[in-house]
Coordinates of C-alpha atoms in Angstrom, one line a residue:
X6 CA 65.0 109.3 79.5
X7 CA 61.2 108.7 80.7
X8 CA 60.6 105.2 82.0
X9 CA 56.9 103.7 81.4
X10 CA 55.2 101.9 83.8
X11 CA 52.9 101.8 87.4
X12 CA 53.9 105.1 89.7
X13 CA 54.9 103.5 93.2
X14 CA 55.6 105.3 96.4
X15 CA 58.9 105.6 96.9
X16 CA 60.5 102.9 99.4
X17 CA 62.7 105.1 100.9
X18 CA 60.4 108.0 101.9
X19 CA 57.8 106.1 102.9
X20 CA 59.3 103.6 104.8
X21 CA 61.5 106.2 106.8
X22 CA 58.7 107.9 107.5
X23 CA 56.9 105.3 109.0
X24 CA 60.4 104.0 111.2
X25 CA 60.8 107.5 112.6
X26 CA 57.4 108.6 113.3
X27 CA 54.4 107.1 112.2
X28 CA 54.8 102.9 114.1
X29 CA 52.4 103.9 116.9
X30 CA 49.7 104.6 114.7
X31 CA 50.4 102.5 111.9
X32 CA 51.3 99.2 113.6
X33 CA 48.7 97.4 111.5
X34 CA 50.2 98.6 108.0
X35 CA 51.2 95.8 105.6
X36 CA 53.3 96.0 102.9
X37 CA 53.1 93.9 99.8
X38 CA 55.7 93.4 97.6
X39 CA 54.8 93.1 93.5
X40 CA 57.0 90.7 91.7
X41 CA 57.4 91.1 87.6
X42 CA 55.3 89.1 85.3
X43 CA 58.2 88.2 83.1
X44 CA 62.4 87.6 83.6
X45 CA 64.2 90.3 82.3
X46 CA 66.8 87.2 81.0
X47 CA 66.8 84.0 81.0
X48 CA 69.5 81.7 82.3
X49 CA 71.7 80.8 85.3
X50 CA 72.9 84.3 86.5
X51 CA 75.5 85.3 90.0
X52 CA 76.8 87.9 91.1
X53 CA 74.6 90.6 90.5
X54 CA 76.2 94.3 90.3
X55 CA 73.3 97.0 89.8
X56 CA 74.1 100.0 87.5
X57 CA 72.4 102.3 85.5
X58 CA 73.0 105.9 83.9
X59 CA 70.7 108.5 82.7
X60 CA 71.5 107.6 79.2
X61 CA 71.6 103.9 79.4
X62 CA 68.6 103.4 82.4
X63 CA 69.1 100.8 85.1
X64 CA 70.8 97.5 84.1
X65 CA 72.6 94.8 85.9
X66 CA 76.1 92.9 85.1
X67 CA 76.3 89.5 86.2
X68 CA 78.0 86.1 85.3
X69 CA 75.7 84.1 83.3
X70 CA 76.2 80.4 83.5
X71 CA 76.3 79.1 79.3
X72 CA 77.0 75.9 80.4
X73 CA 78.6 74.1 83.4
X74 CA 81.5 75.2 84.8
X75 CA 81.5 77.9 81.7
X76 CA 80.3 81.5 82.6
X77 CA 80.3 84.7 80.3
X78 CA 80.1 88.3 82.1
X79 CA 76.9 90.2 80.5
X80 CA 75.0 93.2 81.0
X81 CA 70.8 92.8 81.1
X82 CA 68.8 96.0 80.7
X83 CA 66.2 96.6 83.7
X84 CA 64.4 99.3 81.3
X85 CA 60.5 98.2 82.0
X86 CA 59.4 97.0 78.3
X87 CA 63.1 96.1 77.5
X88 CA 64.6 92.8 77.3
X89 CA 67.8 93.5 76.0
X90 CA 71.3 91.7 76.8
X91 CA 74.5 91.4 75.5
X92 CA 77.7 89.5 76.2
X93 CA 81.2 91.2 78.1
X94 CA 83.0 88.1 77.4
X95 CA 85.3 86.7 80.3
X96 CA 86.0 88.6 83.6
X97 CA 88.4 88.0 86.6
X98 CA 86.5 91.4 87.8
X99 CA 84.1 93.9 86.7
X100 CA 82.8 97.6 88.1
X101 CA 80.5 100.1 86.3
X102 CA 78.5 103.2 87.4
X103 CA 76.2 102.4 90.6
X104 CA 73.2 104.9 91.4
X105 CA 74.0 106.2 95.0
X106 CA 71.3 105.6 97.3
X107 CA 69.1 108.8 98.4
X108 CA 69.2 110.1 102.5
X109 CA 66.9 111.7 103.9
X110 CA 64.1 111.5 101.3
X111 CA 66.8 113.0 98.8
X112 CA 66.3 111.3 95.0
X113 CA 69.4 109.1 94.4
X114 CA 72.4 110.1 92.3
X115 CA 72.7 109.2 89.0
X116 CA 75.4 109.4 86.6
X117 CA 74.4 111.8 83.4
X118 CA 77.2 110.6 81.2
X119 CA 77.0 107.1 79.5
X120 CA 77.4 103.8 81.1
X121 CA 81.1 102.3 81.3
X122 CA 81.5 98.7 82.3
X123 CA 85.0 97.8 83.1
X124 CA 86.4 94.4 83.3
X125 CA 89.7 93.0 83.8
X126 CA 89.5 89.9 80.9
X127 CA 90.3 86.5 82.0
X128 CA 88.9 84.0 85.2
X129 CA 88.3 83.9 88.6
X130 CA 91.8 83.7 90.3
X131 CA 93.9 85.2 87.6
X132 CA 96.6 87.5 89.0
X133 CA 96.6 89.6 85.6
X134 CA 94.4 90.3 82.6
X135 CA 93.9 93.1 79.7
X136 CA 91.3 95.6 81.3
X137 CA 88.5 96.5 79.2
X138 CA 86.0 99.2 79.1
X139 CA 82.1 98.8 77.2
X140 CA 79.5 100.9 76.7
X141 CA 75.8 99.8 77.6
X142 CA 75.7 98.0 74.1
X143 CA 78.6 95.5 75.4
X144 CA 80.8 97.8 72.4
X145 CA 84.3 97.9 73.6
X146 CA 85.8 101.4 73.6
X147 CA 89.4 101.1 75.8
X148 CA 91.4 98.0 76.5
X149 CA 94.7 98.6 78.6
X150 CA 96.8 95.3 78.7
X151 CA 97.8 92.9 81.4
X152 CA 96.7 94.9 84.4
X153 CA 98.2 93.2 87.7
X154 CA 95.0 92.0 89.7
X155 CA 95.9 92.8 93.5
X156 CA 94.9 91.0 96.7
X157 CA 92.8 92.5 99.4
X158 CA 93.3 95.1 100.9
X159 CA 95.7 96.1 98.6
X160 CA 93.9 97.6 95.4
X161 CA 93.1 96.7 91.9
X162 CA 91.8 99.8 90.5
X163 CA 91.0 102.9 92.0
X164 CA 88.9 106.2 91.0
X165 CA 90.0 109.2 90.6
X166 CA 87.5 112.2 91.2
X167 CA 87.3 115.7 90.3
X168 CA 87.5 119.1 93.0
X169 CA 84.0 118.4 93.0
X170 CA 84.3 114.4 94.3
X171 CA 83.0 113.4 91.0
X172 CA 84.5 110.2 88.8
X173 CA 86.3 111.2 86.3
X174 CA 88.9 108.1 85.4
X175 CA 90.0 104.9 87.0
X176 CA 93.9 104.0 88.2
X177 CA 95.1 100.8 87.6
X178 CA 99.0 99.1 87.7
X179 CA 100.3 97.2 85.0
X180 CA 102.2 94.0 85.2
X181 CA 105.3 95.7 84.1
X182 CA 105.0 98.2 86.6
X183 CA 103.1 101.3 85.2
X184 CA 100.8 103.1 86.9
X185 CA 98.0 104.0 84.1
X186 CA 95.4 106.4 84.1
X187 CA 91.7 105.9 82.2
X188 CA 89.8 108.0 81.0
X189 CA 86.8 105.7 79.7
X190 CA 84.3 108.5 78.3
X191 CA 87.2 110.1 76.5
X192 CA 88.8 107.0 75.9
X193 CA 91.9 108.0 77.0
X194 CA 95.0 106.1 78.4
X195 CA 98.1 107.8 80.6
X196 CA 101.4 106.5 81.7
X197 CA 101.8 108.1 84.8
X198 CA 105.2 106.4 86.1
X199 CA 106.9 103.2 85.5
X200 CA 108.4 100.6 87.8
X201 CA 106.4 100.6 90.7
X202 CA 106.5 97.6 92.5
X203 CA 103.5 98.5 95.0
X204 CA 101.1 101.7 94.7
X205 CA 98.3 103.2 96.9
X206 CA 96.1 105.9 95.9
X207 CA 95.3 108.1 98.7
X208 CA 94.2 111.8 99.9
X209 CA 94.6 113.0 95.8
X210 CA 98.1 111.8 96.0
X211 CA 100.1 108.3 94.5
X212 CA 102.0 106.7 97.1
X213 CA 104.7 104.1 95.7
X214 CA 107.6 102.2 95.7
X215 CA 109.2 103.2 92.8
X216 CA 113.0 101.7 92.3
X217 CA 112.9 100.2 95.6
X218 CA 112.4 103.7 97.3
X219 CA 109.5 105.4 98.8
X220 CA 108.2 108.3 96.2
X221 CA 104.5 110.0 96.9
X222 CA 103.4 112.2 93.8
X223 CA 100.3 113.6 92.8
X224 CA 97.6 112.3 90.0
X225 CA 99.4 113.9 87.2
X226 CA 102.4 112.5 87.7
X227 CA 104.0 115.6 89.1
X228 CA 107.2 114.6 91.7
X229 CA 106.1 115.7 95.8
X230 CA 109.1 113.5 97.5
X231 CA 111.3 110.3 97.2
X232 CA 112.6 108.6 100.5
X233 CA 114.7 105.5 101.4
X234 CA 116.4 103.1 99.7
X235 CA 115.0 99.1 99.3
X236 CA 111.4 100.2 101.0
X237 CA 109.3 96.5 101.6
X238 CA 106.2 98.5 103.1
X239 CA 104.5 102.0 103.8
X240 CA 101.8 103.0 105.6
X241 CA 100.0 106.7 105.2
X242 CA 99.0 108.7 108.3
X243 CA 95.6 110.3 108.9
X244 CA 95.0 113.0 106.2
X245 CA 97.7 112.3 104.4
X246 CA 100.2 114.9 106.3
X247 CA 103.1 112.2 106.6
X248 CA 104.1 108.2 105.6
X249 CA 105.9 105.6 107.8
X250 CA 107.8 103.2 105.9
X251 CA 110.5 100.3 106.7
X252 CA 113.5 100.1 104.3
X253 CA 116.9 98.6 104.4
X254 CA 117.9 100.9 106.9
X255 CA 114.4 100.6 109.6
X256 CA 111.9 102.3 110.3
X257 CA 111.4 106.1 109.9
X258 CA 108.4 108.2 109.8
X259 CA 108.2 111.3 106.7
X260 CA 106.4 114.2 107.1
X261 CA 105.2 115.4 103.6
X262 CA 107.3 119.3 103.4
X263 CA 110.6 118.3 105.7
X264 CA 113.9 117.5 104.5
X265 CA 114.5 114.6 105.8
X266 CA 112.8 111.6 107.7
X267 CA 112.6 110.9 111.3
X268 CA 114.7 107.5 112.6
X269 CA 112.7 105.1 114.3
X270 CA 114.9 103.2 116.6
X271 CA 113.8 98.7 116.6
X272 CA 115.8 96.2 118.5
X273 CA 114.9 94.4 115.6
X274 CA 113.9 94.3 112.0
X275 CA 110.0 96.1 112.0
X276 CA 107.2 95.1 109.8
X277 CA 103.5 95.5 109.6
X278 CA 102.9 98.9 110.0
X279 CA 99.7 100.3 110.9
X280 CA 98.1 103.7 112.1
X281 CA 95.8 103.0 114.6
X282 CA 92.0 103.7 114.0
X283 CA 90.8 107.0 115.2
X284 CA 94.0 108.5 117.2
X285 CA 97.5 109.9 116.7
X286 CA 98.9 106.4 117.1
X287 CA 101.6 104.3 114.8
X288 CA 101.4 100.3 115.7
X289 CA 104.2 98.3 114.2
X290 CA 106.3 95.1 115.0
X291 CA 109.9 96.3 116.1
X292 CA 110.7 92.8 116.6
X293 CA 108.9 91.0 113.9
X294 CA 110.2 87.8 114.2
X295 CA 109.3 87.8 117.6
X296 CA 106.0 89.6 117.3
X297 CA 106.8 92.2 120.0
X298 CA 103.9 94.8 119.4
X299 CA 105.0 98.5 119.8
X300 CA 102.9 101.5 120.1
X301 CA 103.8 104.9 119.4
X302 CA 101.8 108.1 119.9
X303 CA 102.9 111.1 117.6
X304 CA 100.9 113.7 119.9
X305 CA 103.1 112.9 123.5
X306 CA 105.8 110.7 122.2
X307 CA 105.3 107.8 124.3
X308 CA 106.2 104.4 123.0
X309 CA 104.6 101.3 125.0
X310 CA 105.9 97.8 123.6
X311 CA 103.7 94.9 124.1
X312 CA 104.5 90.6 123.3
X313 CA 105.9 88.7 122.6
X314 CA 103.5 86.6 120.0
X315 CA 101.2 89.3 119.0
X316 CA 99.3 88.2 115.8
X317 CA 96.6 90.9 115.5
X318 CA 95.8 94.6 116.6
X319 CA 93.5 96.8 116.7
X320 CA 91.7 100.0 118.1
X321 CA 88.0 101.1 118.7
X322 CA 86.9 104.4 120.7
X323 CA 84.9 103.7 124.2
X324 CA 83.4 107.5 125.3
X325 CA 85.6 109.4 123.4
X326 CA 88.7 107.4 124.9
X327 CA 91.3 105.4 122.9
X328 CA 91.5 101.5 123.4
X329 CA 94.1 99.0 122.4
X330 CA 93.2 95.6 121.4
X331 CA 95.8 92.9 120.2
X332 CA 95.5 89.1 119.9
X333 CA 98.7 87.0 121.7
X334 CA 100.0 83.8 120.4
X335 CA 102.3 81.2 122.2
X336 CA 103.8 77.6 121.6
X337 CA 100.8 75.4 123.4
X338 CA 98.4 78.0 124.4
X339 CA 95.0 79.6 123.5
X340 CA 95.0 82.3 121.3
X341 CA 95.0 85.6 124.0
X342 CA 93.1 88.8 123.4
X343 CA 93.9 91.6 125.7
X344 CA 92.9 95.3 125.6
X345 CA 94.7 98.5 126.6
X346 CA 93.0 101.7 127.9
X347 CA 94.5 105.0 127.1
X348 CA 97.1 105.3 129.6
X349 CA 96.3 102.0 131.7
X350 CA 97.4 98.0 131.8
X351 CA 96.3 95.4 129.6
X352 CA 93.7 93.8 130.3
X353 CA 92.9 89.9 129.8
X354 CA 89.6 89.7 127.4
X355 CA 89.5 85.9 126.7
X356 CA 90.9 83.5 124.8
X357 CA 90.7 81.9 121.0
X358 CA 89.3 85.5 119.8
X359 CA 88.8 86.5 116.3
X360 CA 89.5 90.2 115.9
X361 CA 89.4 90.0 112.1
X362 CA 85.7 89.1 112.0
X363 CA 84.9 92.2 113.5
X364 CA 85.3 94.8 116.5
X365 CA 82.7 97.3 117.4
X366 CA 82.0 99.9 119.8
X367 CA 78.9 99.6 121.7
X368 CA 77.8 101.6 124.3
X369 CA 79.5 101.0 127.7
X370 CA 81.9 97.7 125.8
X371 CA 82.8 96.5 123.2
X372 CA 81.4 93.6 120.3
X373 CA 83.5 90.9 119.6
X374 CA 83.9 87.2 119.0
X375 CA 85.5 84.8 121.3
X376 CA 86.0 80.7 122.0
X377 CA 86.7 80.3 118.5
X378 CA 87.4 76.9 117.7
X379 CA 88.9 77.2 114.2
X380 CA 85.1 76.8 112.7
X381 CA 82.5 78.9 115.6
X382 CA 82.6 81.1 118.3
X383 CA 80.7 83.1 120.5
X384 CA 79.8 86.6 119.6
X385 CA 78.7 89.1 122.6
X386 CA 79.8 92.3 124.6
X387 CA 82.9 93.0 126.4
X388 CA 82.7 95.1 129.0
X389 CA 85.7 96.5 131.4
X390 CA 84.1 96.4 134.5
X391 CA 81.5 93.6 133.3
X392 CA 83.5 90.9 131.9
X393 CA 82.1 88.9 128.1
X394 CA 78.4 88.8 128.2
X395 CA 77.5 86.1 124.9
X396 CA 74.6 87.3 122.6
X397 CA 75.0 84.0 120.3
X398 CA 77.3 81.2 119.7
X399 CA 78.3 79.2 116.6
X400 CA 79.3 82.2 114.6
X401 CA 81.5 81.3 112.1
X402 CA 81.8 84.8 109.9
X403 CA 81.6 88.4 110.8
X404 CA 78.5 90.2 111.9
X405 CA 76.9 93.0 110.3
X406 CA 74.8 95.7 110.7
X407 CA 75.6 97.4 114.0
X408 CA 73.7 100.5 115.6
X409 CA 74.1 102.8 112.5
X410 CA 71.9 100.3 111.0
X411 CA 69.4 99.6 114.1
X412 CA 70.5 96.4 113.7
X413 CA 72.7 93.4 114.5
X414 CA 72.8 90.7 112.2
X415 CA 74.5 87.1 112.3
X416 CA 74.2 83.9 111.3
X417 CA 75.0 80.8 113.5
X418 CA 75.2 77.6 114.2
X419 CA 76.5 77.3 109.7
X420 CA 76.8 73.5 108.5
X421 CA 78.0 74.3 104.8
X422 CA 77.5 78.6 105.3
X423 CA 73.7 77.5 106.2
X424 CA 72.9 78.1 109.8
X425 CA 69.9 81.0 111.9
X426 CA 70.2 83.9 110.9
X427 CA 70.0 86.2 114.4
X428 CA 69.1 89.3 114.4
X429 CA 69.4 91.8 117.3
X430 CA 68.6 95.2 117.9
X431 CA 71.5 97.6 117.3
X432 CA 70.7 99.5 121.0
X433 CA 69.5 97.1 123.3
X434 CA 70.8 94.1 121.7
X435 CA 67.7 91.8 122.7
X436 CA 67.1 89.5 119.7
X437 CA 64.3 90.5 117.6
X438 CA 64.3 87.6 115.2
X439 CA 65.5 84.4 114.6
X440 CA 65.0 82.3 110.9
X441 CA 66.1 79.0 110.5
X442 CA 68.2 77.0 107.3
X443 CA 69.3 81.0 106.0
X444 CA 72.2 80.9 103.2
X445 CA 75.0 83.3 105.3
X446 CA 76.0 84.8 102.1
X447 CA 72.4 85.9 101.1
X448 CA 71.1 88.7 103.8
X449 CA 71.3 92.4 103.0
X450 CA 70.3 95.4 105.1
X451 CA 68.7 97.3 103.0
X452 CA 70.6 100.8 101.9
X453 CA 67.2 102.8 101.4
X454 CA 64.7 101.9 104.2
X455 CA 64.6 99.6 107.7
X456 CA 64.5 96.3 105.6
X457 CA 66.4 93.0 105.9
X458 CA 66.3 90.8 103.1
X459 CA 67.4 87.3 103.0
X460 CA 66.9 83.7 101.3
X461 CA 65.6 80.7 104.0
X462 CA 65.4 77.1 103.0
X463 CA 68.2 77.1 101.6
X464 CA 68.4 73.9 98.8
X465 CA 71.8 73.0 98.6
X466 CA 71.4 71.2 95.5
X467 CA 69.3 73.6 93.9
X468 CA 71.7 76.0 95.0
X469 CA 68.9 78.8 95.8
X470 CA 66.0 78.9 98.3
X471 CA 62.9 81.7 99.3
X472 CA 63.7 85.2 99.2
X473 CA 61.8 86.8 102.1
X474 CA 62.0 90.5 103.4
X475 CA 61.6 91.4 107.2
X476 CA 59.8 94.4 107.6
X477 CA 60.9 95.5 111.4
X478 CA 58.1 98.5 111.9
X479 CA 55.2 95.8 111.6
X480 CA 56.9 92.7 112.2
X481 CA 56.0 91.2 108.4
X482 CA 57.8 89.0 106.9
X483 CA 57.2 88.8 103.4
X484 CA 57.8 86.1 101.1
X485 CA 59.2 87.6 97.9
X486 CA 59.7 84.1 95.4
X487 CA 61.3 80.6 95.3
X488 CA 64.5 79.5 93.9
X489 CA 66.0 82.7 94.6
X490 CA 69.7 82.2 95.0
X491 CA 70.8 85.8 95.5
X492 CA 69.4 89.6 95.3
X493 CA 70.7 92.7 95.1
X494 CA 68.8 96.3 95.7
X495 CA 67.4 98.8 92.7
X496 CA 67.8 102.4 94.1
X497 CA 66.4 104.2 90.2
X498 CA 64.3 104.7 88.4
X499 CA 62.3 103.1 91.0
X500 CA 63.4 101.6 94.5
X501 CA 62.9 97.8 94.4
X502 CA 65.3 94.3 94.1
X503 CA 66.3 92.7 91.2
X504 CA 67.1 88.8 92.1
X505 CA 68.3 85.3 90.5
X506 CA 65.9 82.3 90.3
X507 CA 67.3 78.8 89.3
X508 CA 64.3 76.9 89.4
X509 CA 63.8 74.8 86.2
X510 CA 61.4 76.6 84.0
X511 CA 61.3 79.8 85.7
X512 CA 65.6 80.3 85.9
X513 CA 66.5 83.9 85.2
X514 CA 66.9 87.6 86.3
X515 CA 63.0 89.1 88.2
X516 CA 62.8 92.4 89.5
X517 CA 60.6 93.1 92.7
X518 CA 59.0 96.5 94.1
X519 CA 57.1 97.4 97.2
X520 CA 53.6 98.1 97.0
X521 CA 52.7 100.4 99.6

């Protein structure tokens, strides 16, 4: 399908060239960005998703408000010329086809074969609901029912993809225990197995717990091998090569191929198994009442134990070498994070630290958070022979960004999730901007060019504010519109945003491109 409309130069290219090569000579470029005459719907709209296929051209799935506290899922065409909605009823959750982002000046992907929107029916919250599938015209082609709606991380629905890495079909578990396979262009539904209490798709193979043992089989169905007896949790190695699971009996460790399972010896019933990030390493509680941490490593067979009280661990590379982190809680005292160096003693971080919002890698130490209160604490850099050096304090949710990015990004300081939004360069880490009364939910690195995007001014009874873009090359910050209450990127036909306005008059779904 041709799309009509102005030719602009694409984001992307343009952009990256200018980041990587061009910012000496071009510091006094500006870039403007055009904002459409005209909504594309009208209404109340969140949680914008961004599809689009060749077929069907770009279109977004969102909840539209029809009257308070009363939202319907529907998908609004993003075709230039087209104003065209329809109506997906109620959704817990919904997915579709995405256009992938283009690298390196590449064009992005797009899907040839018709759109597919899936939903799982029912509201926010629901642990179950018939899934659904629709075409572009909101006509409904599969419905599978009462599929069990999982809690993160565990999974709801998964792809499955071709030798190729292509989608070809979506996994989900019923209610009843059946892992079902989708095929929604075909329109095609599969029993795989039946009673399966807990499932996870991984390396082109199902792991479950099937009849209270462990069983790992691949897509179609086809039996690989069944362990233990009354299995409450599993946990699959790098690459797939081997599963450690605790059942009636402990802990043992299955290598895909052998005969039979390796022991495990606990002093105590295990739980919360967990291979470590980046090494050879199994991390499980062999005491778990007692929280006593221990550490195996599958390359030399040393086991180090660590605890009691140890909430939390994790494991982050520092030049090439494996470290240990883990958080330590006792009757009275602060929270305790501590870190372990291959081969070495643990060593006392800080105290009240929040490993869960986020552990990075950064140089010569480590990004972290620490002195959390229960509602803020102080993000900076850990260093082993440095001590905690703060970057900002008040952060109350996780940073984003990081060095991949060029960038560090947090907001602090929240009263109600509106606080600064910091931002700090992803090398040096010297702040490079600072915008007051920013929605913490609303900023977005931009997937297609050195952009940051986020709404200021936040009215909290408007529930939107301005939607500005930070333009790091010349230092512009651009106002895109008002009322604005979220945004979400366009990577095809053309590279651009497509945003949510609630302002009286004006409330509805505008689109957004750079003008270079």
């Amino acid at each position: 399908m041709v799309y009509s409309g102005k030719t602009r130069k694409s984001w992307c290219v343009a952009l990256g060239v200018l980041a990587s090569g061009l910012l000496p000579a071009c510091s006094g470029c500006q870039v403007d960005i055009e904002r459409g005459s005209a909504t594309h719907a009208d209404g109340l709209f969140r949680g914008l998703l961004v599809g689009g296929t060749e077929p069907d051209g770009p279109f977004v799935v969102a909840r539209r408000e029809r009257a308070p506290g009363d939202e319907e899922l529907v998908l609004v065409s993003l075709v230039e010329g087209e104003r065209r909605s329809c109506s997906l009823g109620k959704a817990a959750l919904y997915t579709t086809n995405t256009p992938n982002a283009g690298f390196g000046g590449e064009e992005p992907r797009v899907d040839a074969r018709p759109a597919r929107i899936l939903t799982i029916e029912g509201e926010l919250g629901d642990e179950s609901g018939d899934l659904r599938i629709f075409d572009a015209s909101c006509t409904e082609h599969v419905r599978v029912p009462s599929v069990a709606v999982a809690v993160w991380p565990n999974r709801t629905l998964a792809w499955v993809f071709d030798e190729n890495y292509e989608p070809v079909g979506y996994v989900v578990r019923t209610t009843s225990g059946e892992i079902v396979t989708i095929d929604p262009w075909a329109g095609s539904v599969k029993t795989i197995v039946k009673g399966v209490s807990f499932w996870s798709p991984m390396y082109s193979r199902f792991w479950l717990i099937e009849g209270g043992s462990l069983v790992v089989r691949e897509l179609d169905g086809k039996l690989v091998q069944t362990a233990g007896a009354g299995v409450t949790e599993f946990v699959v190695g790098p690459s797939g090569a081997e599963v450690a699971y605790v059942d009636e009996k402990g802990l043992w460790v299955l290598k895909l191929g052998e005969d039979a399972p390796t022991a495990i010896p606990t002093p105590a019933a295990p739980c919360k198994l967990e291979y470590l990030w980046g090494s050879s390493r199994l991390a499980y509680h062999e005491d778990c009442a007692a929280g006593v941490l221990a550490v195996r490593d599958w390359e030399t067979g040393e086991k180090r134990a660590f605890g009691p009280g140890v909430t939390y661990v994790d494991s982050r590379r520092l030049e090439e070498s494996p470290w240990l982190f883990f958080e330590r809680e006792e009757p009275g005292k602060k929270r305790e994070l501590w870190a372990v160096p291959e081969g070495g003693e643990p060593v006392l971080v800080g105290t009240d630290s929040r490993l869960d919002l986020g552990l990075r890698s950064h140089g010569d130490g480590f990004l972290l958070t620490l002195d959390h209160d229960g509602t803020a604490g102080t993000l900076g850099k850990w260093k082993p022979d440095g001590g905690f050096s703060p970057l900002v304090e008040g952060i109350a949710g996780a940073a984003g960004g990081g060095s991949f990015t060029g960038y560090l990004v947090a907001v602090a300081d929240a009263q109600e999730e509106v606080g600064t939004l910091v931002v700090f360069d992803g090398q040096t880490l010297a702040e490079t901007l600072r915008v007051p009364r920013v929605h913490g939910r609303t900023w977005r690195l931009s997937w297609q060019a050195p952009v940051l995007g986020y709404v200021r001014d936040w009215d909290a009874a408007l529930g939107a504010g301005t939607l500005e873009a930070w333009i790091p090359f010349n230092g512009q910050q651009v106002e895109v519109d008002t009322g604005v209450a979220e945004f979400n990127e366009v990577f095809w036909p053309e590279p651009g945003i497509v945003y949510a306005v609630r302002t009286p008059g004006r409330a509805g779904l505008w689109t957004a491109y750079p003008d270079l």
